[in-house]
Every structure is written in C-alpha cells, then in structure tokens.
Coordinates of C-alpha atoms and ligand atoms in Angstrom, one line a residue:
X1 CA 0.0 0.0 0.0
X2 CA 1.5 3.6 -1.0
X3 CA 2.0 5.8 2.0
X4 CA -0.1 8.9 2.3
X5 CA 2.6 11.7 2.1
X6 CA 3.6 10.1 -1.8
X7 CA 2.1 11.5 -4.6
X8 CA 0.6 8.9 -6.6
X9 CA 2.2 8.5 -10.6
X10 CA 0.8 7.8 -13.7
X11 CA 0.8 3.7 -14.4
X12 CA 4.1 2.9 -15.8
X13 CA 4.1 3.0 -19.3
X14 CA 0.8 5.8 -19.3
X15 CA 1.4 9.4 -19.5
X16 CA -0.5 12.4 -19.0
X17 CA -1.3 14.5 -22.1
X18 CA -1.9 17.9 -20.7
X19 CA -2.3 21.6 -22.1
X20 CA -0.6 23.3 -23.9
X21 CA 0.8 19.9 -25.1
X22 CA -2.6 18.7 -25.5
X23 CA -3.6 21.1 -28.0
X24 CA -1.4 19.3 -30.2
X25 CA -3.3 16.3 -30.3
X26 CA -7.0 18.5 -30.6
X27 CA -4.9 19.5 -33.7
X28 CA -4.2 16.3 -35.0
X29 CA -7.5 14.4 -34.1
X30 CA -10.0 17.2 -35.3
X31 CA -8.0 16.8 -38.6
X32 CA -8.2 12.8 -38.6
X33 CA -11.6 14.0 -38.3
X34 CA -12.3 16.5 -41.3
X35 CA -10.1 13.7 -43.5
X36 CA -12.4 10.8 -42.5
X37 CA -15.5 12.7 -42.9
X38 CA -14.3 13.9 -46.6
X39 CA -13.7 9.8 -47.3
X40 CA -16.9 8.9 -46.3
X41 CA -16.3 7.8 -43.0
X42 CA -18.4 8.5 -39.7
X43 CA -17.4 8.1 -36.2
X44 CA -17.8 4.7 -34.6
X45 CA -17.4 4.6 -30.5
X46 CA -17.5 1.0 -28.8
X47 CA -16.8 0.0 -25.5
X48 CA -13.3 0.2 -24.3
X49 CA -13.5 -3.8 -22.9
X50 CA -14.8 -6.4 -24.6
X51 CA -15.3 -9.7 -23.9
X52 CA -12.0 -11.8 -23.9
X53 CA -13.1 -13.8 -26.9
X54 CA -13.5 -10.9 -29.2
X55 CA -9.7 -10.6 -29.3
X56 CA -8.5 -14.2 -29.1
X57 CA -10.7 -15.2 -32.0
X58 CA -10.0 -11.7 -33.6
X59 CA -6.2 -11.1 -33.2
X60 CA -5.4 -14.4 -32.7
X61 CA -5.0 -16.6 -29.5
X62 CA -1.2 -17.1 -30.6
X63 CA -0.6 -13.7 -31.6
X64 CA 2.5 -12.2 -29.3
X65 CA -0.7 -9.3 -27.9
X66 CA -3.1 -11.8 -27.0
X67 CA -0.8 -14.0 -25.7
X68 CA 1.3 -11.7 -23.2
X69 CA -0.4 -8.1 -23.6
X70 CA -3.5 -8.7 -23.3
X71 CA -5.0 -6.8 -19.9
X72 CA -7.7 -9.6 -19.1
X73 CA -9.6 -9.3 -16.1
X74 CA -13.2 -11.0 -14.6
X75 CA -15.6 -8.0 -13.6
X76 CA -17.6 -8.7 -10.4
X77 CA -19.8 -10.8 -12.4
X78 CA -17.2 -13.7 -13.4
X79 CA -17.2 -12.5 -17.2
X80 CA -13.8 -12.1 -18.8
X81 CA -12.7 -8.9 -20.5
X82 CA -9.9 -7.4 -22.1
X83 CA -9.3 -4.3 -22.4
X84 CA -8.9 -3.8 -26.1
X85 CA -5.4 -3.9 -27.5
X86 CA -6.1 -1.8 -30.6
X87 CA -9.6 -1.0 -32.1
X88 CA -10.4 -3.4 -35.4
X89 CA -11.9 -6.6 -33.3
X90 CA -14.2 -3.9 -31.4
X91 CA -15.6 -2.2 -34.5
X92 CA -15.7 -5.3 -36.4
X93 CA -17.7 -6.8 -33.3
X94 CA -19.8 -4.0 -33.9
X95 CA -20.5 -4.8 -37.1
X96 CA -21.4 -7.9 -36.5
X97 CA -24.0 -6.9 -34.1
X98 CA -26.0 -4.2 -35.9
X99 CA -25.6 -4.8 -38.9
X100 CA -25.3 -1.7 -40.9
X101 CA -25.5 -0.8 -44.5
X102 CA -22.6 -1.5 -46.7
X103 CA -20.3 -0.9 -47.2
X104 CA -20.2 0.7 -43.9
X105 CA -17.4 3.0 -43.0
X106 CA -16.4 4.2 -39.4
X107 CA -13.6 5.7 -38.5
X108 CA -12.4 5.8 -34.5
X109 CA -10.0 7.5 -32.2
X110 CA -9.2 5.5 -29.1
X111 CA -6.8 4.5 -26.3
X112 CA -5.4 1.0 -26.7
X113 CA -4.0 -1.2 -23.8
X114 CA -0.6 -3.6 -24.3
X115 CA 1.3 -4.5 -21.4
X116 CA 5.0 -4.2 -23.7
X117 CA 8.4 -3.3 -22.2
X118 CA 7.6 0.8 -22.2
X119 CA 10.3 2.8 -24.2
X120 CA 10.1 5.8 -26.5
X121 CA 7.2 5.1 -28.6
X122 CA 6.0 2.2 -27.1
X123 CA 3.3 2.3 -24.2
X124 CA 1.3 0.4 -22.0
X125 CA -1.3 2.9 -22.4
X126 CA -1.4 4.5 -26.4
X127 CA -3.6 6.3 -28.9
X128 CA -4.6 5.5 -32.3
X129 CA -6.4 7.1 -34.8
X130 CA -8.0 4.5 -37.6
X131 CA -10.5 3.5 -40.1
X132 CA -12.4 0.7 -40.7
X133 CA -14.7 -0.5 -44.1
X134 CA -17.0 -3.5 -44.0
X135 CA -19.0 -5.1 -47.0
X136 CA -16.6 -5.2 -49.8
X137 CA -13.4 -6.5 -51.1
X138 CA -12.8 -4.3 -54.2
X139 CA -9.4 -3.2 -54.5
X140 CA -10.5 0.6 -55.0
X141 CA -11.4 0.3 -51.4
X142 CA -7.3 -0.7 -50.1
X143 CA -6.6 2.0 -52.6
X144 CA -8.8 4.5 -51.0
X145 CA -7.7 3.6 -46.8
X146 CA -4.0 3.5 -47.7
X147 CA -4.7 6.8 -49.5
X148 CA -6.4 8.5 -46.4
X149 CA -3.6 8.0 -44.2
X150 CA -0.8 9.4 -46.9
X151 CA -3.0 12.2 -47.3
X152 CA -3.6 12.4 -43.9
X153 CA 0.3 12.2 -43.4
X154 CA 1.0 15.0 -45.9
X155 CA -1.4 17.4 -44.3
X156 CA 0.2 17.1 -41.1
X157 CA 3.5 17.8 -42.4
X158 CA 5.4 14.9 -42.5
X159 CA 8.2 14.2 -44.6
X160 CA 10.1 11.0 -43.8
X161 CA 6.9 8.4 -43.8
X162 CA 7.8 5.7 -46.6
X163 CA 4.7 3.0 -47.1
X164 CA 5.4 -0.7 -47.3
X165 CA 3.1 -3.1 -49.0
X166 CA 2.4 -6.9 -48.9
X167 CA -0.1 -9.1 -50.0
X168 CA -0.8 -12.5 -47.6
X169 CA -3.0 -14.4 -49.9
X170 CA -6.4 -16.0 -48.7
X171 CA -6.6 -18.7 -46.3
X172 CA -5.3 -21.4 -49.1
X173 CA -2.9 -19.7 -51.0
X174 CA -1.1 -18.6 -48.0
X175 CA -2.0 -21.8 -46.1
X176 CA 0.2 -23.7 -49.0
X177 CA 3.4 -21.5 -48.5
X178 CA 3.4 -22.0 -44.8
X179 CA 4.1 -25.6 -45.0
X180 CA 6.9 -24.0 -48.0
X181 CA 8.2 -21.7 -44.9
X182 CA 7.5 -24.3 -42.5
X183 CA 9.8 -27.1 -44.3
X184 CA 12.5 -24.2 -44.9
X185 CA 12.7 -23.2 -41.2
X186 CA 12.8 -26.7 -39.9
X187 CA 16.0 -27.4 -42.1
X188 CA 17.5 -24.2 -40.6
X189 CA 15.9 -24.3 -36.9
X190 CA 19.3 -24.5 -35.3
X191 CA 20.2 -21.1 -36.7
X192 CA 16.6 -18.9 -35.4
X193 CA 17.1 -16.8 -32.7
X194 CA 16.6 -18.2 -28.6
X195 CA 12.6 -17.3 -29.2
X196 CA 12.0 -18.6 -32.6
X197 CA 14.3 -21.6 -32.6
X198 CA 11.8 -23.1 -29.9
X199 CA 8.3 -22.1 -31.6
X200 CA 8.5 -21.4 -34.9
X201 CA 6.3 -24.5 -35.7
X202 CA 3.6 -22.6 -33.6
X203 CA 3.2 -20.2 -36.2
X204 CA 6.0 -20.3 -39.2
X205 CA 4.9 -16.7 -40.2
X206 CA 5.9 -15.4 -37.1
X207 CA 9.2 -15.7 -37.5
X208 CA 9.3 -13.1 -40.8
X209 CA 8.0 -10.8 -38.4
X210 CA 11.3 -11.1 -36.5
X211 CA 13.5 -8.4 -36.0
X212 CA 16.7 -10.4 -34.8
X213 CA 19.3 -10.8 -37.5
X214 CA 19.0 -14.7 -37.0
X215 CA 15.7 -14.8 -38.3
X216 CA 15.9 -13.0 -41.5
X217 CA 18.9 -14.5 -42.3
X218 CA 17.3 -17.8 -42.7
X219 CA 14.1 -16.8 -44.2
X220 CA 16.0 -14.1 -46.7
X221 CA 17.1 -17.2 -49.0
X222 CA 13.2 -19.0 -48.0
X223 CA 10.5 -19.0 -49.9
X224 CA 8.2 -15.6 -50.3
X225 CA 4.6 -15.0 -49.6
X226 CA 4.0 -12.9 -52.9
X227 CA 5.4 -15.4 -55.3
X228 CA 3.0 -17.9 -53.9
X229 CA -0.2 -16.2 -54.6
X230 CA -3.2 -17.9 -56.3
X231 CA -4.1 -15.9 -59.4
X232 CA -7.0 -13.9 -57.5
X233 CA -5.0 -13.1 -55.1
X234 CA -2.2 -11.6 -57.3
X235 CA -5.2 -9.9 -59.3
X236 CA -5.9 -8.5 -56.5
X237 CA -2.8 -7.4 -55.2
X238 CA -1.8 -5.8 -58.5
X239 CA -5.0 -4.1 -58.7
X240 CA -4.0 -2.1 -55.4
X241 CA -0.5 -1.3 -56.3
X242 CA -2.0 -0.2 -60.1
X243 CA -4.8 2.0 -57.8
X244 CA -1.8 3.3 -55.7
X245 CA 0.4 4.4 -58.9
X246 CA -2.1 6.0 -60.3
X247 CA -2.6 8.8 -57.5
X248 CA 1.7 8.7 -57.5
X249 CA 1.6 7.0 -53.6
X250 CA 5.2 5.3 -53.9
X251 CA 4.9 1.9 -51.8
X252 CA 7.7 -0.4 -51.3
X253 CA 6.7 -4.3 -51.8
X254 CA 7.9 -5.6 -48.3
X255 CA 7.6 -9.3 -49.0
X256 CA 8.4 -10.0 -45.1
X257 CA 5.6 -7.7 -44.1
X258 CA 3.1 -10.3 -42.6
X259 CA 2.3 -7.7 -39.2
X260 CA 1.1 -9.3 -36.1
X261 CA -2.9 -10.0 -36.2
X262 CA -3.5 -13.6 -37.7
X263 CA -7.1 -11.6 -39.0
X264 CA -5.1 -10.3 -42.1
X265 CA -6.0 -11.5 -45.3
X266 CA -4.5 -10.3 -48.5
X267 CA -3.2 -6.9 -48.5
X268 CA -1.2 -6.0 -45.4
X269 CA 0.5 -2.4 -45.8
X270 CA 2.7 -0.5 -43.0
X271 CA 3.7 3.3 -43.0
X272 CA 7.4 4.2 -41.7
X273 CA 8.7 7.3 -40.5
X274 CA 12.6 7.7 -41.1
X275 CA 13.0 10.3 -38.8
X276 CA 12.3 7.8 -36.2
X277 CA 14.3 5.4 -34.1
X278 CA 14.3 1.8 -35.7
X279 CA 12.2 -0.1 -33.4
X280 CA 9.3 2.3 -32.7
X281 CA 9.2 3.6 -36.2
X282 CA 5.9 2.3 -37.6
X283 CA 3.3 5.4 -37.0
X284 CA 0.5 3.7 -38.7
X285 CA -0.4 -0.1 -39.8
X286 CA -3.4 -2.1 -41.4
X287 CA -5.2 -4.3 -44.0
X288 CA -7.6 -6.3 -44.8
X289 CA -9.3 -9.0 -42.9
X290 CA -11.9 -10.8 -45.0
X291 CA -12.6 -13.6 -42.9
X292 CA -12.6 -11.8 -39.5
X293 CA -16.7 -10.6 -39.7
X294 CA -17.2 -14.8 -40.2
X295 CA -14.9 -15.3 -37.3
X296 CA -17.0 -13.2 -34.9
X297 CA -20.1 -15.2 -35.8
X298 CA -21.7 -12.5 -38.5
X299 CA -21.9 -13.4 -42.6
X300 CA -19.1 -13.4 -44.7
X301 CA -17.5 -9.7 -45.2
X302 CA -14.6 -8.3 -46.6
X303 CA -13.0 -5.6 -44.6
X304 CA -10.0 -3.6 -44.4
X305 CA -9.1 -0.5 -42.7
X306 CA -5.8 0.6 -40.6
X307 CA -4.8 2.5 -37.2
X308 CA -1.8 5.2 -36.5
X309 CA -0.3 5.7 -33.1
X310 CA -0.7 9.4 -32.3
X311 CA 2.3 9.5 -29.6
X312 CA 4.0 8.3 -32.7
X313 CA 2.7 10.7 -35.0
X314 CA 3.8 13.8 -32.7
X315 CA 6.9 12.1 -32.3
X316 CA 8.0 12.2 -36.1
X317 CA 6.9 15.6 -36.1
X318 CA 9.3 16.5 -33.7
X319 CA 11.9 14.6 -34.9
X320 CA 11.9 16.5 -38.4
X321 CA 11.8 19.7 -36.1
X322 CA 8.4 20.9 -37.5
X323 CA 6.8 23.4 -35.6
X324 CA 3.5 22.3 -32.9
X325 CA 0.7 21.8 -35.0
X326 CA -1.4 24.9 -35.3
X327 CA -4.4 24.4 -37.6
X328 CA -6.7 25.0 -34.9
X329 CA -6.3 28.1 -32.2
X330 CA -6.2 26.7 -29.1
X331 CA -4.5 30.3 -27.3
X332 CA -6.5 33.2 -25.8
X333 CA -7.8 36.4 -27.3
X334 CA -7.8 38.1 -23.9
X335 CA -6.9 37.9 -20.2
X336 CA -9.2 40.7 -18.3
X337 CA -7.4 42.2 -15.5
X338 CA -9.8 43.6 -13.0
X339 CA -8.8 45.6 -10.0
X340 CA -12.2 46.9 -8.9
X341 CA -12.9 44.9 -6.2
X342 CA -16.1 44.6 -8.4
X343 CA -17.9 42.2 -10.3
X344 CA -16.7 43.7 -13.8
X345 CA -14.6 41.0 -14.4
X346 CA -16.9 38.4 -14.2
X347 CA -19.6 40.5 -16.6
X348 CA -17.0 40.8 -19.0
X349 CA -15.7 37.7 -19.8
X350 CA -19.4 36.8 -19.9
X351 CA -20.4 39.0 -22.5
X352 CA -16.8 38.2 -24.2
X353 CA -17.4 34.5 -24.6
X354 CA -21.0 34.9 -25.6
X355 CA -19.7 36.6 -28.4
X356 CA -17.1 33.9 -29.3
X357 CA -14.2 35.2 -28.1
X358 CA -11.6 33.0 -25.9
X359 CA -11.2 34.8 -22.8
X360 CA -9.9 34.6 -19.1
X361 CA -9.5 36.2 -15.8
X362 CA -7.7 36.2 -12.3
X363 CA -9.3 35.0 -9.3
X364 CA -8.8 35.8 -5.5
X365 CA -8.6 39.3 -5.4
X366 CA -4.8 39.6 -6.5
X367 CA -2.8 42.9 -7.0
X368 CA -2.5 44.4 -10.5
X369 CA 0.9 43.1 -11.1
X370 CA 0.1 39.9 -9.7
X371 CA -3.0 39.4 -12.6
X372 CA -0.5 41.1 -15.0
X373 CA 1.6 38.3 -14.3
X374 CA -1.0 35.9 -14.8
X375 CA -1.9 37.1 -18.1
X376 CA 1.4 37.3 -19.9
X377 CA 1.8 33.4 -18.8
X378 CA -1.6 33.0 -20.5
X379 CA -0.4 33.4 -23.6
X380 CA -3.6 35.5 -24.6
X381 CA -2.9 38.4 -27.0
X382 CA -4.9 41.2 -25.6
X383 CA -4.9 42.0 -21.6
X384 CA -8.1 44.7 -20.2
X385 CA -7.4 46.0 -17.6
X386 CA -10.4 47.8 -15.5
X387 CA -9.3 49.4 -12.4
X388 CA -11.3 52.3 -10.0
X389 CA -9.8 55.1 -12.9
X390 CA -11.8 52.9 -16.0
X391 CA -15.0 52.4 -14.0
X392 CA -15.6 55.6 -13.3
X393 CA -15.0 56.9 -17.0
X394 CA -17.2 53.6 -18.4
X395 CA -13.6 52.8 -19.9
X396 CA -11.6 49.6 -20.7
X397 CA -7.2 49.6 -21.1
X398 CA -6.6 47.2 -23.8
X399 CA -3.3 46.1 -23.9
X400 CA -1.6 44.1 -26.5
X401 CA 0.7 41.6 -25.0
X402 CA 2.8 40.7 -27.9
X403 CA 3.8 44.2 -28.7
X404 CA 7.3 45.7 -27.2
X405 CA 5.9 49.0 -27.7
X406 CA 4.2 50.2 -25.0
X407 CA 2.5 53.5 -26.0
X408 CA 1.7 51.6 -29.2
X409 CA 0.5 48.6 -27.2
X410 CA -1.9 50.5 -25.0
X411 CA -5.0 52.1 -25.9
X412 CA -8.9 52.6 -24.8
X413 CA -12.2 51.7 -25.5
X414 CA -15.6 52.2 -24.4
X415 CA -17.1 49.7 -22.2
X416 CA -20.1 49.5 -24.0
X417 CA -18.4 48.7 -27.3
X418 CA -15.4 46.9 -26.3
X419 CA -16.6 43.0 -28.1
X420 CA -16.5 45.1 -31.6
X421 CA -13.3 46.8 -30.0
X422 CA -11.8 43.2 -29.4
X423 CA -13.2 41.7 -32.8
X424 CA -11.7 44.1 -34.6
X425 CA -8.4 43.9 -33.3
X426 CA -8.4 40.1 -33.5
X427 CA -8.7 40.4 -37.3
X428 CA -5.4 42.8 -37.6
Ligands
HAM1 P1 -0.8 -2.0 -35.0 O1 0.2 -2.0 -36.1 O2 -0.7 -3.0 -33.9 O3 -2.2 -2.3 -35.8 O4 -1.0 -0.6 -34.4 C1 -1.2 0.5 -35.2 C2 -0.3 1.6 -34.8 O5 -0.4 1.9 -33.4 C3 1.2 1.3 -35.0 O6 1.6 1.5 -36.3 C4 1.8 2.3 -34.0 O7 1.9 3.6 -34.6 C5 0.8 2.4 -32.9 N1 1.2 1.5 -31.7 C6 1.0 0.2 -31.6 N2 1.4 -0.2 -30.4 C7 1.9 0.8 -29.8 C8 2.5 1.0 -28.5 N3 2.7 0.1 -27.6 N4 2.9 2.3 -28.2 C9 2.7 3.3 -29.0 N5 2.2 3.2 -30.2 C10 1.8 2.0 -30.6 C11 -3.4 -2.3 -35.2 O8 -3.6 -2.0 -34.1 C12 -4.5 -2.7 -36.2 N6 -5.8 -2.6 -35.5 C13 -4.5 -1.8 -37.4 C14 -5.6 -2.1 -38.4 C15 -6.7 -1.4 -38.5 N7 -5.6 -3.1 -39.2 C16 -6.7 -3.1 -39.9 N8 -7.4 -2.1 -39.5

C-alpha cells in the first residue's frame, strides 16, 4: 500500500497529455476528423472492454498481444474482459452486431492497452487514430484507406513516412506456403534466434516478423509469400499497387511484411517514418481481414481498414523539427485584468465568450501586477485592464501583449463597445 505523504504517478508505461501539449493532439484528431468525414467515413465509438473472446478469436490466440499483452480481467460478475489492445476486433464486433448498410465506414479515435516493455514510442497505455470499411473486397477500397492516411500524413506535415506493401494471400494460398516456410525453417531451426528456434512451428509466419538478424537471415534465402499467390490473389494485389500508382503514392513491396494479427488477409501495408528510431518507427499499420466478420459469428465480409499511433505521429513531427501543429487556435484572445474589487470581471468575460471570443480572468482578489503576471503566462494576446480610474470613466485599457511598444500597445475603449473593439483587433 503507498504511504499517504507520496504522490501517486501515472501507471508505468501511461502518460498524461496535458495543455498546452494537448492542443497538439486537438490538432491532430480534429484533422483525422475532417479527412475521414471527406472519405466517407463516420465516427464509430464501442466499449473500451470487450469480452476476452473478441480478441483471441479476432487477433489471434497465438498472436505475441493476446498472448502476453493482453490486460484480461473478470468483472464482479465472473465475465472475462480485455481491455482492447487496438480497435479493429471492437468495430468489427460491432458490425457484426447491428448490422449496418454496406459498405459501412467508421472511422475511431481511441486509447489501446498492451502490457509491452515501455520505451520511446512504445506504451502500456497508447492512442490510435483508424479507419475501418466493412462489405466489400474491391481493391479501389485498399486503394482508397491507404490513400487516407498518406494524405492524412502529408497534411500534417510529415516528410520522412515511406509505405510498405504486402499481399498474404487468402486462407489457401497462404495456407500452401506456410508448410513451403515451414519445411525451410525446420531445415534451418538450429540457426533462429533463442525465441523462434523453440516455436517457430507454432506459427512459421511469425518468424518473418522477427527483428533479430537470425531470423531474417534464414528466411532471406526462404521462400516468399507474394510469389505464392493464387491468381486472384495476385489480381488483386496488383490491382492495389496499379490504384496506388495512379494517385503517384510510392509503396515499397515488403515481402516479409506479414504484421502481427493472424485476421489479415490479403493486402497488409505498414507506414514508416525515417526520422524515427528503428524499433518504434511504424506510425500507422493495417489491411484487410476478410474472414474476421465470419470469425465473430456475423456473414461473410470483406474488410479492411488501418490504425496510426498518435504519440507516434507527434513524435515524427518532432523529430523533423516541425513546428506544434497549429491548424486550430487553441491560445486566448484576452486575459481581463480587473482591480475593482467589483464584479466587472466576471460581466465581461461573460459577454466576451457569448460573443465567441476566448477569454480569461484572475481569481482571489490579487494585486495588479500579480493578474498582469498571470496574463502574460496565459499566452492570450490582448490584456483589459479595469481598475477604480476605467470604472468611473465607463472605460476599458486594452493592452496588447505581444507588442514591445508600450504607448503603441496601450490604448482605450468604451465599455459599451469593447466585443467590436476586441473583434476588430483580433482580425489585424
Ligand atoms: P498495429 O500495427 O498493432 O495495428 O498498431 C497501429 C499503430 O499503433 C502502430 O503503427 C503504431 O503507430 C501504434 N502503436 C501500436 N502499439 C503501440 C505502443 N505500444 N505504443 C505506441 N504506439 C503503438 C493495429 O492495431 C490494427 N488494429 C491496425 C488495423 C486497422 N488493421 C486493420 N485495421
């Protein structure tokens, strides 16, 4: 048990996203937003826990998250949850359940829950921002999801983000080179690394995922998923990278790229951001999944969609030293500095915010200097100041706070017309 006099922390492995650092991710989210609206898409919100079998039959009981990331607990009740790992089972579930037009597309912003090793860009607690399309399995539709998230990319501003590409074949194309892969790594088991050389049989395609120099040295001479495709498989798969040339979205084939979700099907497609450190530097991932809607008990239903990690996002920003997203104002118009002793203060910002402009005040009764202080740290641009002097003469002091020039920064308005007053300035 903690004592009293310690602060409790964040979880390990959660952080706390607060202003004016938070205004970053309004930024980034409302823009996911506008993007996924403009596609088609509308906003799907599920329940953060599911029950446990939503993931193991969704992800994959073997898969490395439902095997040791999984947060499963039994609620008071004896049901087993999980708190979701990432958001496709959950929206997928939902599917399932209502049953909605198609094709139907939803689009999410969510926390997701893994219990990894935390480092820079990995979390116990993280965010993604991701789409999801249910009801077909036309190419144009991979075309259109990868597209969303380039585009998305590019609006944001970042530079380095290279997209990989991969198709895994349906259930018996690809089910015909795993036993190819399978025969290949049990001729070179001794070489795997520690992990692999014990279970690769579990799951042969988990061990192109590996990022150990062991592991792709043996499977870099194997045999490759995309030269084992069936011919509608390959159809398809050429269809998508045809789509993707034609809007001039470069994407490297990846034939290794098999990600870690046993629901992919067909194309599997991964976004990279160079100015990021090796391990942590995928900022968005997806596919498609065309037997996962079956799996969950609904009809047959192609699907595909993909998710970004937004600590991952502001982190390649950063990296390429962009400036803090700013599409959307997040800072104060004014700070009203009241010395009255008065209500004024409270009146004002009132009438101030009823008109639409972002405004605050100082509380408890400070000195002048002391609410001065408080609205330079605001970071609003214009300070009024109403003291005894402006009272009596019906009189506001507007002061702007970015200016150095301090007869030019000063000057007075009316109390009656000081929203125009304020308006006005704000479009200078
Ligand atoms: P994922 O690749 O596991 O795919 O995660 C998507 C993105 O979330 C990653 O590319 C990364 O940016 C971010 N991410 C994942 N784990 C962490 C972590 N521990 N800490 C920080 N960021 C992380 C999925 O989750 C699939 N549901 C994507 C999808 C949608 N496939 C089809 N539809």
């Amino acid at each position: 048990m903690s004592d009293i006099s310690t602060p409790f922390q964040a979880p390990i492995g959660t952080h706390d996203v607060l202003g004016p650092r938070s205004g970053q991710w309004e930024n980034l989210i409302a823009t996911f937003a506008q993007f996924a609206y403009r596609y088609g898409f509308s906003l799907a919100i599920t329940p953060m826990f599911e029950d446990v079998g939503v993931f193991n039959r969704g992800i994959g009981e073997n898969s490395e998250v439902a095997k040791k990331e999984m947060y499963v607990f039994a609620d008071r009740g004896e049901r087993v949850y999980a708190l979701r790992p990432e958001g496709t089972a959950s929206v997928v579930r939902a599917f399932v359940q209502h049953q909605p037009t198609t094709p139907w597309k939803a689009w999410y912003v969510t926390p997701a829950f893994r219990y990894e090793r935390p480092q820079a860009g990995r979390y116990r607690q993280h965010h993604q921002l991701g789409v999801e399309v249910l009801g077909t399995d036309d190419p144009a539709l991979d075309v259109e999801v990868i597209a969303l998230a380039w585009r998305f990319y590019e609006a944001i501003g970042l530079r380095s983000v290279r997209l990989l590409i991969n198709s895994m074949g349906h259930d018996e194309c690809r089910g015909a080179y795993v036993e190819l892969l399978r025969s290949h790594l049990e001729l070179h088991a001794s070489s795997l690394c520690d992990e692999h050389r014990k279970v690769w049989d579990e799951n042969p395609l988990r061990v192109l995922d590996c990022k150990k120099d062991a592991c792709i040295d043996v499977t870099f001479n194997g045999p490759m998923l995309p030269d084992h495709l069936c011919d509608d498989c390959r159809e398809h798969f050429d269809a998508v990278t045809r789509g993707l040339r034609s809007l001039g979205i470069v994407a490297e084939l990846h034939p290794r790229l098999v990600r870690g979700f046993d629901y992919y099907t067909r194309t599997t497609f991964e976004f990279v951001a160079d100015a990021l450190d090796g391990a942590q530097n995928a900022i968005g991932g997806g596919g498609r999944y065309d037997k996962l809607a079956e799996q969950l008990g609904g009809k047959a239903a192609g699907g595909i969609g993909f998710g970004s990690g937004i600590e991952r996002l502001l982190l390649t920003r950063a990296a390429e030293n962009e400036d803090p997203l700013n599409f959307i104002n997040r800072t104060l118009d004014a700070f009203v500095v009241d010395t009255t002793g008065e209500d004024v203060a409270t009146v004002l910002v009132d009438e101030l915010r009823s008109a639409g402009i972002a405004c605050d005040r100082a509380y408890d009764g400070r000195s002048m200097k002391s609410q001065m202080k408080v609205a330079d740290k605001s970071g609003a641009r214009f300070a009024l100041l109403v003291g005894p002097q402006e009272l009596g003469a019906g009189e506001v002091t507007i002061r702007d706070l970015r200016s150095d020039n301090f007869e030019q920064a000063q000057q007075k308005a009316a109390r009656n017309d000081i929203v125009t007053a304020i308006a006005n300035l704000l479009t200078k």
